[in-house]
CSV table of C-alpha atoms in Angstrom, one decimal:
chain,number,residue,atom,x,y,z
F,220,MET,CA,90.7,97.0,107.0
F,221,ARG,CA,88.0,99.3,105.9
F,222,PHE,CA,85.5,101.4,107.9
F,223,ARG,CA,82.5,103.4,107.0
F,224,HIS,CA,82.6,106.9,108.4
F,225,PRO,CA,79.2,108.4,109.5
F,226,ASP,CA,79.6,110.8,106.5
F,227,GLY,CA,79.5,107.8,104.2
F,228,SER,CA,83.2,107.8,103.2
F,229,THR,CA,85.6,104.9,103.6
F,230,VAL,CA,88.5,105.1,106.1
F,231,HIS,CA,91.3,102.6,105.5
F,232,LEU,CA,93.4,101.1,108.3
F,233,ALA,CA,96.7,99.3,107.6
F,234,TYR,CA,99.9,98.3,109.3
F,235,CYS,CA,103.2,99.4,108.0
F,236,THR,CA,105.6,96.7,106.7
F,237,ASN,CA,108.8,98.5,107.6
F,238,VAL,CA,108.7,96.3,110.6
F,239,HIS,CA,109.7,93.5,108.3
F,240,PRO,CA,113.2,94.2,106.7
F,241,ALA,CA,113.3,93.6,103.0
F,242,GLU,CA,115.3,95.4,100.3
F,243,THR,CA,114.3,93.4,97.2
F,244,LEU,CA,111.1,92.4,95.5
F,245,ASP,CA,111.6,88.8,96.5
F,246,GLY,CA,111.9,90.0,100.1
F,247,VAL,CA,108.6,91.9,99.8
F,248,LEU,CA,106.9,88.8,98.4
F,249,ALA,CA,108.2,86.8,101.3
F,250,GLN,CA,106.8,89.3,103.7
F,251,LEU,CA,103.3,88.9,102.3
F,252,ARG,CA,103.6,85.1,102.8
F,253,ASP,CA,105.4,85.0,106.1
F,254,HIS,CA,103.9,87.9,108.0
F,255,CYS,CA,101.0,89.9,106.4
F,256,GLU,CA,98.7,87.0,105.4
F,257,PRO,CA,99.2,85.3,108.8
F,258,VAL,CA,98.2,88.6,110.6
F,259,ARG,CA,95.1,88.8,108.4
F,260,ARG,CA,94.2,85.3,109.4
F,261,ARG,CA,94.7,86.0,113.1
F,262,LEU,CA,92.3,88.9,112.8
F,263,GLY,CA,89.7,86.7,111.1
F,264,ARG,CA,89.4,89.1,108.2
F,265,ASP,CA,88.9,88.4,104.5
F,266,ARG,CA,90.9,91.5,103.7
F,267,LEU,CA,93.7,93.4,105.4
F,268,GLY,CA,95.3,96.7,104.5
F,269,ILE,CA,99.1,96.9,104.5
F,270,GLY,CA,101.2,100.1,104.2
F,271,LEU,CA,104.0,98.8,102.0
F,272,TRP,CA,107.6,100.0,102.6
F,273,LEU,CA,109.4,99.5,99.3
F,274,ALA,CA,113.2,100.0,99.4
F,275,ARG,CA,115.0,101.6,96.5
F,276,ASP,CA,115.8,98.3,94.8
F,277,ALA,CA,112.3,96.8,95.2
F,278,ALA,CA,110.7,100.0,94.0
F,279,HIS,CA,112.9,100.2,90.9
F,280,ALA,CA,112.2,96.6,90.0
F,281,LEU,CA,108.5,97.2,90.1
F,282,ASP,CA,108.6,100.5,88.3
F,283,THR,CA,110.7,99.2,85.4
F,284,ASP,CA,109.0,95.8,85.0
F,285,PRO,CA,105.3,95.9,84.3
F,286,SER,CA,105.0,92.1,84.7
F,287,ALA,CA,106.6,92.3,88.2
F,288,LEU,CA,104.1,94.9,89.2
F,289,ARG,CA,101.2,92.8,87.9
F,290,GLY,CA,102.7,89.8,89.8
F,291,LEU,CA,102.8,91.7,93.1
F,292,ARG,CA,99.2,93.0,92.6
F,293,ALA,CA,98.1,89.4,91.9
F,294,GLU,CA,99.9,88.1,95.0
F,295,LEU,CA,98.3,90.8,97.2
F,296,ASP,CA,94.9,89.7,95.9
F,297,ARG,CA,95.6,86.0,96.4
F,298,ARG,CA,96.6,86.6,100.0
F,299,GLY,CA,93.6,88.9,100.9
F,300,LEU,CA,95.8,92.0,101.2
F,301,GLU,CA,95.3,95.5,99.8
F,302,VAL,CA,97.5,98.6,99.5
F,303,VAL,CA,96.3,102.2,99.5
F,304,THR,CA,99.3,103.7,101.1
F,305,LEU,CA,103.1,103.4,101.0
F,306,ASN,CA,105.8,104.4,103.5
F,307,GLY,CA,108.3,106.4,101.3
F,308,PHE,CA,110.4,107.7,104.2
F,309,PRO,CA,113.2,105.1,104.5
F,310,TYR,CA,115.1,104.9,101.2
F,311,GLU,CA,117.1,101.7,101.8
F,312,GLY,CA,118.9,99.8,104.6
F,313,PHE,CA,116.1,100.2,107.2
F,314,GLY,CA,116.8,96.7,108.4
F,315,ALA,CA,120.5,97.3,108.9
F,316,GLU,CA,122.2,96.8,112.3
F,317,GLU,CA,122.7,100.6,112.5
F,318,VAL,CA,120.2,103.0,110.8
F,319,LYS,CA,120.5,106.2,112.9
F,320,TYR,CA,121.1,109.3,110.8
F,321,ARG,CA,121.3,107.3,107.5
F,322,VAL,CA,117.4,107.2,107.3
F,323,TYR,CA,117.4,110.9,106.4
F,324,LYS,CA,119.4,110.3,103.2
F,325,PRO,CA,118.8,111.1,100.4
F,326,ASP,CA,116.9,114.2,101.4
F,327,TRP,CA,114.6,116.4,99.2
F,328,ALA,CA,117.5,118.4,98.0
F,329,ASP,CA,119.0,115.3,96.4
F,330,PRO,CA,117.5,114.3,93.0
F,331,ALA,CA,117.5,110.6,94.1
F,332,ARG,CA,114.6,111.4,96.5
F,333,LEU,CA,112.4,112.8,93.8
F,334,ASP,CA,113.2,109.9,91.5
F,335,HIS,CA,112.4,107.3,94.2
F,336,THR,CA,109.2,109.0,95.2
F,337,THR,CA,108.1,109.3,91.6
F,338,ALA,CA,108.8,105.5,91.2
F,339,LEU,CA,106.7,104.8,94.3
F,340,ALA,CA,103.8,106.8,92.9
F,341,ARG,CA,103.8,104.9,89.6
F,342,VAL,CA,103.9,101.6,91.5
F,343,LEU,CA,101.1,102.6,93.9
F,344,ALA,CA,98.9,103.6,91.0
F,345,GLY,CA,99.3,100.0,89.8
F,346,LEU,CA,98.6,98.4,93.2
F,347,LEU,CA,95.5,100.3,94.3
F,348,PRO,CA,92.4,98.0,94.5
F,349,ASP,CA,90.0,98.3,91.6
F,350,ASP,CA,87.4,100.1,93.7
F,351,VAL,CA,89.9,102.7,95.2
F,352,ARG,CA,90.9,105.8,93.4
F,353,ASP,CA,93.0,107.6,96.0
F,354,GLY,CA,96.5,106.6,97.2
F,355,THR,CA,98.9,108.2,99.6
F,356,ILE,CA,102.7,108.1,100.3
F,357,SER,CA,104.5,109.4,103.4
F,358,THR,CA,107.9,110.9,103.0
F,359,LEU,CA,110.9,112.5,104.7
F,360,PRO,CA,110.2,116.0,106.2
F,361,LEU,CA,112.5,117.7,103.7
F,362,ALA,CA,115.8,116.9,105.5
F,363,TRP,CA,117.7,116.4,108.8
F,364,ARG,CA,118.2,119.9,110.2
F,365,THR,CA,122.0,120.1,109.7
F,366,ALA,CA,123.6,121.1,106.4
F,367,TYR,CA,120.3,122.5,105.1
F,368,ASP,CA,120.7,126.0,103.9
F,369,ASP,CA,118.6,128.4,101.8
F,370,GLU,CA,119.9,126.9,98.5
F,371,ARG,CA,119.0,123.4,99.5
F,372,ALA,CA,115.7,124.5,100.8
F,373,GLN,CA,114.9,126.1,97.4
F,374,THR,CA,116.0,122.9,95.6
F,375,ALA,CA,113.7,120.8,97.9
F,376,ARG,CA,110.7,123.1,97.2
F,377,THR,CA,111.4,122.8,93.4
F,378,ALA,CA,111.6,119.0,93.7
F,379,LEU,CA,108.2,118.8,95.5
F,380,ARG,CA,106.6,121.0,92.9
F,381,THR,CA,107.9,118.8,90.2
F,382,LEU,CA,106.6,115.8,92.1
F,383,ALA,CA,103.1,117.4,92.2
F,384,GLU,CA,103.2,117.9,88.5
F,385,ARG,CA,104.1,114.2,88.0
F,386,LEU,CA,101.3,113.2,90.3
F,387,ASP,CA,98.9,115.2,88.1
F,388,ALA,CA,100.2,113.4,85.0
F,389,ILE,CA,99.8,110.0,86.7
F,390,GLU,CA,96.1,110.8,87.4
F,391,GLU,CA,95.6,111.9,83.8
F,392,LEU,CA,97.1,108.6,82.6
F,393,THR,CA,95.6,106.2,85.1
F,394,GLY,CA,92.7,107.9,86.8
F,395,ARG,CA,94.3,107.3,90.2
F,396,SER,CA,94.7,110.4,92.5
F,397,LEU,CA,97.8,110.2,94.6
F,398,ARG,CA,99.1,112.5,97.3
F,399,VAL,CA,102.3,112.7,99.3
F,400,GLY,CA,102.7,113.8,102.9
F,401,LEU,CA,105.7,115.2,104.6
F,402,GLU,CA,106.1,113.4,108.0
F,403,PRO,CA,107.3,115.8,110.7
F,404,GLU,CA,109.9,114.1,112.9
F,405,PRO,CA,112.0,115.4,115.8
F,406,GLY,CA,115.4,116.7,114.7
F,407,CYS,CA,114.4,117.3,111.1
F,408,VAL,CA,113.9,120.6,109.3
F,409,VAL,CA,110.2,120.0,109.7
F,410,GLU,CA,110.1,118.8,113.3
F,411,THR,CA,106.5,119.7,114.1
F,412,THR,CA,103.2,120.2,112.3
F,413,HIS,CA,103.7,123.9,112.9
F,414,ASP,CA,107.1,123.7,111.0
F,415,ALA,CA,105.3,122.1,108.1
F,416,ILE,CA,102.8,125.0,107.4
F,417,ALA,CA,105.3,127.5,105.9
F,418,PRO,CA,106.9,125.2,103.4
F,419,LEU,CA,103.7,123.5,102.4
F,420,THR,CA,101.8,126.7,101.9
F,421,ALA,CA,104.8,127.9,99.8
F,422,ILE,CA,104.5,124.9,97.6
F,423,ALA,CA,100.7,125.5,97.5
F,424,HIS,CA,99.6,122.3,95.8
F,425,ASP,CA,96.9,120.0,97.3
F,426,ARG,CA,98.8,116.9,96.2
F,427,ILE,CA,101.6,117.7,98.8
F,428,GLY,CA,100.4,117.7,102.4
F,429,ILE,CA,101.3,116.3,105.7
F,430,CYS,CA,101.5,112.8,107.3
F,431,VAL,CA,100.7,113.1,111.1
F,432,ASP,CA,102.7,110.6,113.1
F,433,THR,CA,101.2,110.5,116.6
F,434,CYS,CA,104.5,109.3,118.2
F,435,HIS,CA,106.3,112.3,116.7
F,436,LEU,CA,103.5,114.6,117.6
F,437,ALA,CA,103.7,113.5,121.2
F,438,THR,CA,107.5,113.5,121.4
F,439,SER,CA,107.5,117.2,120.4
F,440,PHE,CA,104.8,117.8,123.1
F,441,GLU,CA,102.4,119.1,120.5
F,442,ASP,CA,98.7,119.3,121.5
F,443,PRO,CA,96.7,117.4,118.9
F,444,HIS,CA,93.8,119.8,118.8
F,445,THR,CA,96.0,122.9,118.4
F,446,ALA,CA,98.1,121.2,115.8
F,447,LEU,CA,95.2,119.9,113.7
F,448,ASP,CA,93.2,123.1,114.0
F,449,ALA,CA,96.2,125.0,112.7
F,450,LEU,CA,96.6,122.7,109.7
F,451,THR,CA,93.0,123.0,108.9
F,452,GLU,CA,93.1,126.8,109.1
F,453,ALA,CA,96.2,126.9,106.9
F,454,ARG,CA,94.5,124.5,104.4
F,455,VAL,CA,97.3,122.0,104.7
F,456,PRO,CA,95.8,118.6,103.8
F,457,VAL,CA,96.4,115.7,106.2
F,458,VAL,CA,97.3,113.1,103.6
F,459,LYS,CA,97.6,110.2,106.1
F,460,SER,CA,98.2,109.5,109.8
F,461,GLN,CA,100.5,107.0,111.3
F,462,LEU,CA,99.2,105.7,114.6
F,463,SER,CA,102.1,105.2,117.0
F,464,ALA,CA,103.0,105.9,120.6
F,465,ALA,CA,106.2,107.4,122.1
F,466,LEU,CA,108.0,106.4,125.3
F,467,HIS,CA,107.0,108.7,128.3
F,468,ALA,CA,108.9,109.2,131.6
F,469,GLU,CA,107.0,111.3,134.1
F,470,HIS,CA,109.8,111.6,136.6
F,471,PRO,CA,113.1,111.5,134.8
F,472,HIS,CA,115.1,112.7,137.8
F,473,LEU,CA,114.6,109.4,139.6
F,474,PRO,CA,117.4,106.9,139.3
F,475,GLU,CA,115.0,104.0,138.7
F,476,VAL,CA,113.4,106.0,135.8
F,477,ARG,CA,116.8,106.7,134.2
F,478,GLU,CA,117.6,103.0,134.5
F,479,ALA,CA,114.3,102.0,132.9
F,480,LEU,CA,114.9,104.5,130.1
F,481,ALA,CA,118.4,103.2,129.5
F,482,ALA,CA,117.1,99.8,128.6
F,483,PHE,CA,115.4,101.4,125.6
F,484,ALA,CA,118.6,103.0,124.3
F,485,GLU,CA,119.9,100.8,121.5
F,486,PRO,CA,122.3,101.0,118.6
F,487,ARG,CA,119.9,100.7,115.6
F,488,PHE,CA,117.5,103.7,115.5
F,489,LEU,CA,117.7,107.3,116.7
F,490,HIS,CA,115.4,107.9,119.7
F,491,GLN,CA,115.3,111.7,119.8
F,492,THR,CA,114.3,112.8,123.4
F,493,ARG,CA,112.5,115.9,124.4
F,494,THR,CA,111.3,117.8,127.5
F,495,ALA,CA,109.1,120.9,127.6
F,496,THR,CA,110.4,123.8,129.6
F,497,ALA,CA,109.2,127.4,130.1
F,498,ALA,CA,111.8,128.5,127.6
F,499,GLY,CA,110.6,125.9,125.0
F,500,LEU,CA,111.6,122.4,124.1
F,501,ARG,CA,115.0,121.0,125.1
F,502,ALA,CA,116.3,118.2,123.0
F,503,THR,CA,118.9,115.5,122.4
F,504,ASP,CA,119.3,113.5,119.2
F,505,ASP,CA,119.3,110.2,121.0
F,506,LEU,CA,118.1,108.6,124.2
F,507,ASP,CA,121.5,107.5,125.4
F,508,GLU,CA,122.6,111.2,125.4
F,509,ALA,CA,119.7,112.1,127.7
F,510,VAL,CA,120.1,109.3,130.2
F,511,ALA,CA,123.9,109.5,130.5
F,512,GLY,CA,124.2,112.9,132.1
F,513,HIS,CA,122.8,116.3,132.2
F,514,ALA,CA,122.0,117.1,128.6
F,515,LEU,CA,118.3,117.6,129.5
F,516,PRO,CA,116.7,119.2,132.5
F,517,ASP,CA,114.8,116.6,134.5
F,518,GLY,CA,112.2,118.6,136.4
F,519,ALA,CA,109.5,117.8,133.8
F,520,PRO,CA,108.5,114.7,131.9
F,521,TRP,CA,110.7,113.3,129.1
F,522,ARG,CA,109.4,111.7,125.9
F,523,ALA,CA,111.5,109.7,123.5
F,524,HIS,CA,110.9,108.8,119.8
F,525,PHE,CA,110.6,105.1,120.4
F,526,HIS,CA,107.6,103.5,118.8
F,527,VAL,CA,106.3,101.3,121.6
F,528,PRO,CA,103.5,98.7,120.9
F,529,LEU,CA,100.1,100.4,121.1
F,530,HIS,CA,98.5,97.6,123.1
F,531,ALA,CA,101.3,97.1,125.6
F,532,ALA,CA,102.6,100.1,127.5
F,533,PRO,CA,106.0,99.7,129.1
F,534,ALA,CA,106.1,98.6,132.7
F,535,ALA,CA,106.2,101.2,135.4
F,536,PRO,CA,107.9,103.6,136.0
F,537,LEU,CA,107.5,104.3,132.2
F,538,THR,CA,104.4,104.5,130.1
F,539,SER,CA,103.5,105.5,126.6
F,540,THR,CA,101.8,108.4,124.9
F,541,LEU,CA,98.7,106.4,123.8
F,542,PRO,CA,96.4,109.1,125.2
F,543,VAL,CA,97.9,111.5,122.7
F,544,LEU,CA,97.1,109.0,119.9
F,545,LYS,CA,93.5,108.7,121.1
F,546,THR,CA,93.0,112.4,121.2
F,547,ALA,CA,94.5,112.9,117.8
F,548,LEU,CA,92.4,110.1,116.3
F,549,THR,CA,89.3,111.6,117.7
F,550,ARG,CA,90.1,114.9,115.9
F,551,LEU,CA,91.2,113.1,112.7
F,552,VAL,CA,88.2,110.9,112.2
F,553,GLY,CA,85.7,111.5,115.0
F,554,GLY,CA,84.2,114.7,113.5
F,555,PRO,CA,81.4,115.1,110.9
F,556,VAL,CA,84.0,114.8,108.1
F,557,PRO,CA,87.3,112.9,108.5
F,558,LEU,CA,90.5,115.0,108.2
F,559,THR,CA,92.2,111.9,106.6
F,560,ARG,CA,91.0,108.6,105.3
F,561,HIS,CA,94.3,106.7,105.5
F,562,LEU,CA,95.5,105.4,108.9
F,563,GLU,CA,98.6,103.2,109.4
F,564,VAL,CA,99.8,101.5,112.5
F,565,GLU,CA,103.6,102.0,112.5
F,566,THR,CA,105.4,100.2,115.2
F,567,TYR,CA,108.7,99.2,113.5
F,568,THR,CA,110.7,98.9,116.6
F,569,TRP,CA,109.6,95.4,117.9
F,570,GLN,CA,113.1,94.0,117.5
F,571,ALA,CA,114.7,97.1,119.1
F,572,LEU,CA,112.7,96.7,122.3
F,573,PRO,CA,114.6,95.6,125.5
F,574,PRO,CA,115.4,91.9,125.0
F,575,GLU,CA,112.8,90.7,127.5
F,576,LEU,CA,110.0,92.5,125.5
F,577,ARG,CA,111.0,91.4,122.0
F,578,PRO,CA,108.9,88.8,120.2
F,579,ARG,CA,110.9,85.6,120.2
F,580,SER,CA,109.3,84.1,117.1
F,581,ARG,CA,107.5,85.1,113.9
F,582,SER,CA,104.3,83.9,115.5
F,583,GLN,CA,104.7,86.2,118.5
F,584,LEU,CA,105.4,89.2,116.2
F,585,GLY,CA,102.2,88.4,114.3
F,586,GLU,CA,100.3,88.2,117.6
F,587,GLY,CA,101.6,91.7,118.6
F,588,ILE,CA,100.8,93.3,115.3
F,589,ALA,CA,97.3,91.8,115.3
F,590,ALA,CA,96.8,93.1,118.9
F,591,GLU,CA,97.8,96.6,117.8
F,592,LEU,CA,95.3,96.5,114.9
F,593,THR,CA,92.6,95.2,117.2
F,594,LEU,CA,93.2,98.2,119.5
F,595,ALA,CA,93.1,100.6,116.6
F,596,ARG,CA,89.9,98.9,115.2
F,597,ASP,CA,88.2,99.3,118.6
F,598,LEU,CA,89.2,103.0,118.8
F,599,LEU,CA,87.6,103.6,115.4
F,600,THR,CA,84.4,101.8,116.2
F,601,ASP,CA,84.1,103.6,119.5
F,602,LEU,CA,84.2,106.8,117.4
F,603,GLY,CA,81.2,105.7,115.4
F,604,LEU,CA,82.9,104.2,112.4
F,605,LYS,CA,81.5,100.8,111.2
F,606,GLU,CA,83.9,98.1,110.2
F,607,LEU,CA,83.3,96.8,106.7
F,608,PRO,CA,83.8,93.1,105.5
C-alpha cells in the first residue's frame, strides 16, 4: 500500500510474511498464492506491499538463479503484490516448533550473516517495482548479548562496513539504492535505540541505519519522542519501522494478572519481559521466568516481547502497547518530512497466541492481517497521508 506524504514523497506500508513459515522458494510462491493475494483482495486494493522474509535456502536459490528471480518478480506482479523491503533478521527455521535463542544465529561476527544479507540485497534489487529506486532490509542487532566480546564486536563492525561497500556496488550496477537497518531487540547487544547509536556512528555509513520496531521500543520502556529525537541528533537514519505492539500488564502483582500472562508463555518464541524501576530496567529472557516466581519486581507494569495483533488488544486484565505505536508513528511520518518511508506490520505470533485467540483457518488469519493493515492505514490517513491507488 502506498501513501502520499504532505511533502510529496511516497510512504510504503507492507505486512511481513514471516507470519507464514516457508524455507524454500516453492514455499514462498505458495505464500503469495495462499495468503498474500487473498489479503490484498480482502482489502479491495489493486496493489499490496509485502515485506518478504526469505530464509537462507530461498534467498540462495534466488541469488544464484536469475530465472528464478525473474519468475518470482513476475509472480508478484501477477498477484498484485510489490516488495520494497525484506525482513533479514531470521536466517532459517523461523517456523520451527522451537525457535527461542536460535533466531540470533548466525550473528554479525559470523561470515554467514554477511553472505546471507548480501544475497538478500542482490535479490531485493531485482524485486523492486520499476518505479521504486529505494529498498530496505532489517537485520539482527549485531548479536545476542552473551558470548559477544571486543574481538567479535570488531568483526561485526568490519562485516557491516563490507556490507555497505557491497550495497554501493549494487547501486552502481543496478541503479537501486539499498539500506540495511539493525533492529534493536530486548536481550541483544543492541537492545534499545540508544544502544544502536554508538555502533552505528562508529560504522559511519548512511547505508547502515536502524529499524525501529515499536513492540521492542515499548518492551524496553523507551519513550518514542526521546528515542527518535536522539537518533535524529546522532544522524542515524531510520531505515524502516516495524509496526507492532507488545503485551502490557499494569498490575503484575495480582494473581489474575499472572494467570493471564501465563497463557501467553509458550514454547516457540522468546518473550523477553521487562519492568522499569528507579534503578533501571529489570529483565528476564522469557515470560515464563517472570510469571513463575520472583525474578522481576511486580510493583510497576510489566511488558513482554509478544507481538499481539494491532487491532485486537488482549482481554482485561491485560492490554497492548498500541499507544506507543501511535506515538512513534506520529513522530515517524506525522512531521513535515517523514523520518522513514518504509513501514511494515509485523505480527508473526498469530499461531503462538493462547489457543482460544488463534486463527482456526487460513481465512481467519487473512481476516486478522487485513484488519491490522486497515488499522495502520487509518492511522496514516489520520496523520494527513493520502492513500494512493
